[in-house]
Each structure stands twice: as structure tokens, then as C-alpha cells.
Short mmCIF file of C-alpha atoms in Angstrom, two decimals:
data_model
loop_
_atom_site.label_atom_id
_atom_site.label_comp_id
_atom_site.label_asym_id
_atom_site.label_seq_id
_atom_site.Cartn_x
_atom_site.Cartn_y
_atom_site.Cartn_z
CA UNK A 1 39.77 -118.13 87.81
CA UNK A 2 42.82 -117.77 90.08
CA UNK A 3 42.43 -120.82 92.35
CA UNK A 4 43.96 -123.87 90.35
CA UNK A 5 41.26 -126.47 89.46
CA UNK A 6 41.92 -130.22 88.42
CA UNK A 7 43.19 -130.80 85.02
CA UNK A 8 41.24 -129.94 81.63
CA UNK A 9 41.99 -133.90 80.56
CA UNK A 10 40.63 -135.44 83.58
CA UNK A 11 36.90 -133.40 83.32
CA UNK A 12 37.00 -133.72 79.35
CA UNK A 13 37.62 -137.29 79.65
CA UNK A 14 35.08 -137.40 82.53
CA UNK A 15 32.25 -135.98 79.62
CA UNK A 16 33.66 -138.21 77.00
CA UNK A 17 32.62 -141.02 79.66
CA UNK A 18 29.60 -139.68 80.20
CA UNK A 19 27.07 -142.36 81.42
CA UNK A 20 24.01 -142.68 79.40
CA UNK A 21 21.32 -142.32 82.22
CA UNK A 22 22.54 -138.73 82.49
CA UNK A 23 22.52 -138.80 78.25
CA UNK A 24 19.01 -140.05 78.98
CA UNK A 25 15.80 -138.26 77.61
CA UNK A 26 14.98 -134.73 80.35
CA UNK A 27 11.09 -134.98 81.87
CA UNK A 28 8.94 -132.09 80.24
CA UNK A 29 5.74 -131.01 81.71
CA UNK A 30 3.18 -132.74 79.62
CA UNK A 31 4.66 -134.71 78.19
CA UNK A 32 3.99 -138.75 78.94
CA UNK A 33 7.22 -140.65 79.01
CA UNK A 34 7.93 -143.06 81.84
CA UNK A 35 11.22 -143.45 81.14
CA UNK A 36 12.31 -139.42 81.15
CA UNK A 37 14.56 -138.49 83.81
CA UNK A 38 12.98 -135.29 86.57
CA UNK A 39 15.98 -133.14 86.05
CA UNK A 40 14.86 -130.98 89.16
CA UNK A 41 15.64 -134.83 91.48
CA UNK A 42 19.13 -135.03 89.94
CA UNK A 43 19.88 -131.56 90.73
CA UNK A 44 18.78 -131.79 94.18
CA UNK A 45 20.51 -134.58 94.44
CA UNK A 46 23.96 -133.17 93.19
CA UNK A 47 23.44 -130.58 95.17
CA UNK A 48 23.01 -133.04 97.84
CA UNK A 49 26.44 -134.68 97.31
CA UNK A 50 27.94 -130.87 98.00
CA UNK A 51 26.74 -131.05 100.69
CA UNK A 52 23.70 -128.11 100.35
CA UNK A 53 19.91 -128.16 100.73
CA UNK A 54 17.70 -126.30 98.15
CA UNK A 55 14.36 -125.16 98.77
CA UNK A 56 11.70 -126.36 96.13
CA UNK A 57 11.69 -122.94 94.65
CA UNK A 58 15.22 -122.78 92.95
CA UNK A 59 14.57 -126.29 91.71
CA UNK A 60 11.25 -125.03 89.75
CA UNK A 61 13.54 -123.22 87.01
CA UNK A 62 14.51 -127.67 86.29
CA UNK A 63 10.91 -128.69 85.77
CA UNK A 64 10.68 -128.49 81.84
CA UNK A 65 8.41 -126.56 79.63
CA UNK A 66 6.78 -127.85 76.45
CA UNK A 67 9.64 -126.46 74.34
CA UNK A 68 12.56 -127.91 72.09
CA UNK A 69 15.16 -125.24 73.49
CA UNK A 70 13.90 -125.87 77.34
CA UNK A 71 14.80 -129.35 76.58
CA UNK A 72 17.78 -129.09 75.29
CA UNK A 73 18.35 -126.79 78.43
CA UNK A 74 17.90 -129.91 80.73
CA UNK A 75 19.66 -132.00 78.85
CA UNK A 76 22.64 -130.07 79.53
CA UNK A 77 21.82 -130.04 82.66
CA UNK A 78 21.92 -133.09 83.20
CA UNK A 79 24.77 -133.33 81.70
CA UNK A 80 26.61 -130.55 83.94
CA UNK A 81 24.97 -132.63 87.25
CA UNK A 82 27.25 -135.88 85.52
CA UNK A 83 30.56 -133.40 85.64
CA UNK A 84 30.01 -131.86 88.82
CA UNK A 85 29.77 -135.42 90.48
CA UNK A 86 33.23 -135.59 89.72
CA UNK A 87 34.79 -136.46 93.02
CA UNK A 88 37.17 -133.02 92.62
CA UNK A 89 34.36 -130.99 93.05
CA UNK A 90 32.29 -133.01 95.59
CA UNK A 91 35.90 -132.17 97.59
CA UNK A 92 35.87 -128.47 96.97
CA UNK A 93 31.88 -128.39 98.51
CA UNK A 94 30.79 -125.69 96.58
CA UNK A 95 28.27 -123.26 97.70
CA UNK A 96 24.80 -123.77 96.23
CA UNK A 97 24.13 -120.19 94.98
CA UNK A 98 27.21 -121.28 92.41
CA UNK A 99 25.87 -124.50 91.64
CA UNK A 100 22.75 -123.25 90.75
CA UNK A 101 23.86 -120.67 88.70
CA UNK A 102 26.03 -123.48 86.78
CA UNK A 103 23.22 -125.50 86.22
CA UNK A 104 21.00 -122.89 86.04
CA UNK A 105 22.43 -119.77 83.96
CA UNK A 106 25.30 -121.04 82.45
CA UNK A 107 23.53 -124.09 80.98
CA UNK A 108 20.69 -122.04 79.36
CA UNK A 109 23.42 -119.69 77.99
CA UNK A 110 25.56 -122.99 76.11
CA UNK A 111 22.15 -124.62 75.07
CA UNK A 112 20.68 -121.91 73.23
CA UNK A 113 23.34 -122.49 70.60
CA UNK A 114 24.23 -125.70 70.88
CA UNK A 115 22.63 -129.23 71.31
CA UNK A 116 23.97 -130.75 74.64
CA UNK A 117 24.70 -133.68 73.47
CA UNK A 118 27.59 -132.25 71.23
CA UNK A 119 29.01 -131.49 74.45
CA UNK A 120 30.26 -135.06 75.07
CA UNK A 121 30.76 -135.85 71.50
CA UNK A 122 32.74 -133.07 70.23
CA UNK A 123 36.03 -133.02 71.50
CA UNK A 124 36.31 -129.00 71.47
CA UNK A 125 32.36 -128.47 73.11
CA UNK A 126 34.07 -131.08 75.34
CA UNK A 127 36.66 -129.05 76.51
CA UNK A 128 34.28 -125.44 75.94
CA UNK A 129 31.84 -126.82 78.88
CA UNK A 130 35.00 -128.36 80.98
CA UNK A 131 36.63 -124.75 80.99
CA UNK A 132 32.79 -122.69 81.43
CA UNK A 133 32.31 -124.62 84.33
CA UNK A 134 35.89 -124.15 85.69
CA UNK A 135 35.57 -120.12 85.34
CA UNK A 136 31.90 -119.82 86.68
CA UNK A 137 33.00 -121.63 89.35
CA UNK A 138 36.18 -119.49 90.10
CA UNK A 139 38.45 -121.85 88.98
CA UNK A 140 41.18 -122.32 86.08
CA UNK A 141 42.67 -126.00 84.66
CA UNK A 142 45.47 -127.02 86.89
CA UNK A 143 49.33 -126.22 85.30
CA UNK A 144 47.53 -122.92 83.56
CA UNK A 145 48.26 -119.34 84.08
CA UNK A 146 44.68 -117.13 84.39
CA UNK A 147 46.10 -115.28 81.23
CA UNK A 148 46.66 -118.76 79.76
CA UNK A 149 43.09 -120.23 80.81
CA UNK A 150 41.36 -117.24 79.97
CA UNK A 151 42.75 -116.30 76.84
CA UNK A 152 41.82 -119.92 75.83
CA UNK A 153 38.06 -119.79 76.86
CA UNK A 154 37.40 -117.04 74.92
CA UNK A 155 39.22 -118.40 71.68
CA UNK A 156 37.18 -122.01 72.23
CA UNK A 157 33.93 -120.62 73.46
CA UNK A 158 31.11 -118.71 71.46
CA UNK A 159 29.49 -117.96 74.50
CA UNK A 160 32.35 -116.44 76.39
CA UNK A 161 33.44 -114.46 73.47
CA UNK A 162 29.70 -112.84 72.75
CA UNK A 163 29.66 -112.42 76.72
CA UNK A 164 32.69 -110.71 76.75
CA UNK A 165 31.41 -108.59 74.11
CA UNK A 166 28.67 -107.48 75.71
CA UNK A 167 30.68 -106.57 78.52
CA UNK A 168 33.20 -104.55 76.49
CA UNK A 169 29.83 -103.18 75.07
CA UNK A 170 28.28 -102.31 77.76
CA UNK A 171 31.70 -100.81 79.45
CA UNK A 172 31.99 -98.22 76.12
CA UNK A 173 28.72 -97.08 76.00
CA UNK A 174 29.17 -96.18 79.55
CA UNK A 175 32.48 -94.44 79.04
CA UNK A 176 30.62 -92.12 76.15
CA UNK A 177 27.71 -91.43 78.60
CA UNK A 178 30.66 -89.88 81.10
CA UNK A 179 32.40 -88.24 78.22
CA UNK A 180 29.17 -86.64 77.25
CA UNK A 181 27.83 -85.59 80.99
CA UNK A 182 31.69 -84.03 81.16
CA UNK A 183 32.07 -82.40 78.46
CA UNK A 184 27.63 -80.88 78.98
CA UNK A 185 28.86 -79.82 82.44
CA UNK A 186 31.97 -78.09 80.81
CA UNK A 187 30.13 -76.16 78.72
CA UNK A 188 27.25 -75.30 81.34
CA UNK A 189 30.18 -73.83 83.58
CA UNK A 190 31.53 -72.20 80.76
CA UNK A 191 28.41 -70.56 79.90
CA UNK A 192 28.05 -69.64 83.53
CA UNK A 193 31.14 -68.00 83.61
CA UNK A 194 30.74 -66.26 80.50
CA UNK A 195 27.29 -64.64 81.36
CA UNK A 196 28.73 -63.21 84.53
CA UNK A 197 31.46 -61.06 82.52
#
């Protein structure tokens, strides 16, 4: 998040805009409709437009599943393809590996708690998916300090904050394992020491 990015209002706007091909129904394996959009095309073609290839393997994970949360997961994606075609970031030709995981990770992580299409009606989801996308990406609003942009993600973002979390979690729980191998090899030497007097 230290590299300035465009401004929050111009991406926030851009999802408030949001066309309604990309609002459009995701294509789910089994499922007959003729009108649903192959989510795995759109992302190939985005990443097209950044000017990387993918191989047909990293676009499997975009091929829907007969499930309700898999297609909610699409649907954001699709949405996310719709932001990132926003001509800012078709300048900044971002690697695919980042893309992917955009589109990928980060999209499965926002729709398992929220419906994607809240993410262009909601004002605040609005601005939640502008600034996820931003950080994964390496990137912070424009006219925003990192202690500004971050301390704002995590108080608009459930996601962020419960990742976070985990994180500070995870980091404790390794501290006590230290403080507990320490203080067993403290007393192991001290035994030591004590049976050779």
C-alpha cells in the first residue's frame, strides 16, 4: 500500500456505474442458461487487456460449481473484471499472478459474507471492494497516507479486520511457542548445571 493509486471516488463511482452485462447472471456447470456469462472468458480477457496470457489451468478455479456460494463467487468476479478495466489499472499492467489472486482469492474471501451485488449498491461495500482491491494490489487511494488508508480498510472491511485477526492470532501463538521452547531450554540447562555440582 505505499505506491499512490487513483482516487477512492473515481473506482467507487466506477462500481456505482457498473454495467449490467458484468451484473449479468455467472455460467455454472450444469446448469442450462444461454444467456449466463463464462466468467473464466471475461477473466482471460481482462487479463488480456493487462497485457498477460493465462494458461487454461488458472482459469479452471472461474468455471462454476453447482453451488449458491460458488456463484456468488463469480459474480463478484465479474464484478472485480468490470473495476479492473478501469483504464488506471490497464496503465499500471499488472502482473497476472496479482490479478489472479484478486479475482481469485480475494473475491472468494468478500463473497463468502456478502452477496456481490451489494458491492455496487451499497455505498460502504462500494468503497470496502474499491480499497481491497487497492491493498491486494499494493496500492493505497491517491491524497492518503498508508496509516490513513490502512487504518480505514480495516474499520470499513469485515474481511480485513477478521484477516488481520488471524494474523495477530497466528503472530501470538507463535510468540508463546518461543516463550515456552525458552523458558524448557532454561530449565534443561539449569538442570544440567545443577546435576554436575
Amino acid at each position: 500500500m505505499h505506491t499512490p493509486g487513483p482516487h477512492l471516488e473515481t473506482l467507487t463511482h466506477r462500481l456505482a456505474d457498473t454495467p449490467v452485462e458484468f451484473l449479468a447472471e455467472p455460467r455454472i456447470a450444469g446448469v442450462a442458461n444461454a444467456q449466463a456469462v463464462a466468467v473464466a472468458a471475461l477473466v482471460n480477457d481482462i487479463l488480456l487487456l493487462h497485457g498477460a496470457r493465462a494458461p487454461a489451468a488458472s482459469l479452471q478455479g472461474f468455471i462454476g460449481a453447482q453451488v449458491k456460494a460458488d456463484r456468488n463467487r463469480l459474480a463478484l468476479a465479474m464484478i472485480l473484471c468490470w473495476l479492473l478495466a478501469d483504464d488506471w489499472f490497464i496503465g499500471q499492467q499488472l502482473p497476472q499472478p496479482a490479478l489472479l489472486q484478486v479475482l481469485g482469492e480475494a473475491a472468494r474471501e468478500l463473497a463468502a459474507s456478502t452477496p456481490a451485488h451489494q458491492f455496487t449498491q451499497d455505498p460502504e461495500r462500494r468503497e470496502e471492494l474499491a480499497r481491497i482491491v487497492l491493498a491486494r494490489l499494493g496500492f493505497r487511494p491517491r491524497d492518503e497516507s498508508v496509516a490513513q488508508a490502512t487504518d480505514r480498510l480495516s474499520a470499513i472491511s469485515g474481511t480485513e479486520r477478521r484477516r488481520l485477526l488471524e494474523a495477530s492470532r497466528l503472530a501470538e501463538q507463535r510468540a508463546r511457542e518461543i516463550r515456552e521452547a525458552l523458558a524448557k531450554k532454561a530449565a534443561e540447562e539449569s538442570a544440567d548445571k545443577w546435576s554436575r555440582e
